[in-house]
Steps between C-alpha positions, in 0.01 A plus 500: 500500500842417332531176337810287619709302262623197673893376430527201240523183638819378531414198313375659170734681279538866452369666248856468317493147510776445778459317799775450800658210491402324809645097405847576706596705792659862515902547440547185321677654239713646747565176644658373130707758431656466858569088407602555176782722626648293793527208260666706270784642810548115581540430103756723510682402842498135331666583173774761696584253784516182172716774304718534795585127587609408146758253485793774352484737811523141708826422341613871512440464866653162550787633303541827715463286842797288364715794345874566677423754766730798406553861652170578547331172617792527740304845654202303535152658432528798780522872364807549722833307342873491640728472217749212519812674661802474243868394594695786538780531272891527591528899427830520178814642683594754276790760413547778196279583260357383226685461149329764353771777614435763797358348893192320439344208679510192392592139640752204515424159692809501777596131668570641831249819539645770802315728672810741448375493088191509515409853360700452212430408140665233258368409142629195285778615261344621194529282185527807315810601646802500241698347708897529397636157499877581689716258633611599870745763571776417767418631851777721672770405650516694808147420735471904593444744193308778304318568226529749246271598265697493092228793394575693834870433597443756781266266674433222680284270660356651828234403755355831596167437738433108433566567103768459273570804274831612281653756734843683431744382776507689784722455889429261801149386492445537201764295371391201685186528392662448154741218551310137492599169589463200188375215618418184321159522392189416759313335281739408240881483598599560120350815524615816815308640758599859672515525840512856670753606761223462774372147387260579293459324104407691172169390355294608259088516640257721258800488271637769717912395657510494843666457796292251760562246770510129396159342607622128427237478255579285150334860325738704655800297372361510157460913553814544614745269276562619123758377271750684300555514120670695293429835419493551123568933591798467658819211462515391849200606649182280623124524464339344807185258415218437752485116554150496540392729215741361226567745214397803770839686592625782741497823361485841620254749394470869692806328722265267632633094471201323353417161344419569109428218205779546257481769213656525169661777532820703576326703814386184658822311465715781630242550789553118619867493449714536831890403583568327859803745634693534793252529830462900569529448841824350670 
């Protein structure tokens, strides 16, 4: 018959010397660990929430509550703004170019704006401009006349589709298309303005001569009045400067009347030098 061990008593040691600890209950350990760590979380929500109060971010926030409200406190906190709308400005009436030689845009403030104007350019006169310091040539006698270029003798003055170009004189038509009435000037009665057979006035508008209806504006006087000096080319004969662009004259260039800043030279002067003559047409 096999002889049974029995167990050792839970009460006597094993043979190793260890016993089970039986002076607290089971998962007490657990229990500490679990403490220990949600004292250390609310440590740490303490020191972050004291951190967070201190007495400079107070003051920063006083300081921002009481701060001038600018563009964007205006807006308010919302994602969605609506900017602030801005005045709308009083659009620069404008005629010629500017005064840095061929048609280019560029803009001059005009007292009495007119829809008539409106697509044209005018810049402020240069500074750099030599401008030729003349004294005022005497206007012609007789109110109806021509002009003749000195470098061209063959030609004159002659509005051809709305322009003014150098033309050699030609029958009917033509020659009232070449004969121009001197008026004292719109802007400046020193100074002429040109009047065509039909009404119309010679102005200058992207430095270009032509022939267009008065609009009553004050820009269109100042376009269409220049003032004669004396042509250094030619005894006798005028040079014809632009009121509103002082030291820019008339000139032609391909036979097209255009508003140039003075040049040094011989070309230049001969190409702005014209003689008032007896009107082409009777």
């Amino acid at each position: 018959m096999p002889q049974n061990e029995s167990r050792p008593s839970p009460h006597r040691p094993w043979e190793d010397g260890w016993a089970p600890d039986t002076t607290r209950a089971p998962g007490t350990r657990r229990l500490w660990l679990a403490g220990a760590l949600a004292v250390a979380t609310v440590v740490a929500c303490v020191t972050a929430i004291a951190l967070s109060d201190r007495p400079g971010d107070e003051a920063s926030r006083r300081t921002t509550a009481t701060a001038p409200t600018g563009a964007d406190a205006r807006r308010g906190p919302g994602l969605i703004s609506f900017a602030t709308p801005s005045t709308p400005s009083t659009p620069a009436t404008t005629a010629g170019a500017g005064p840095g030689g061929g048609p280019s845009s560029s803009t001059s403030p005009s007292p009495t704006p007119s829809p008539a104007v409106r697509h044209s350019t005018t810049a402020t006169p240069s500074a750099s401009s030599p401008a030729r310091p003349t004294p005022a040539a005497p206007a012609p006698a007789s109110p109806r006349r021509s002009l003749r270029s000195v470098n061209y003798s063959d030609r004159y003055w002659h509005v051809s589709q709305g322009l003014v170009r150098l033309d050699r004189a030609a029958g009917g038509d033509a020659r009232a298309d070449s004969t121009f009435t001197v008026l004292p000037g719109l802007a400046d009665r020193a100074c002429v303005s040109l009047r065509t057979a039909d009404g119309r006035y010679l102005r200058h508008r992207d430095f270009f001569l032509r022939a267009e209806r008065d609009d009553g504006s004050s820009l269109f006087g100042r376009d269409a009045t220049f003032c004669a000096r004396p042509a250094p080319a030619a005894s006798g004969a005028v040079s014809l400067e632009s009121v509103n662009y002082p030291g820019r004259f008339l000139r032609h260039q391909d036979f097209r009347l255009r508003l140039d800043p003075y040049q040094d030279s011989d070309l230049y002067r001969a190409d702005s030098a014209f003689r008032f003559t007896s009107p082409l047409a009777g």
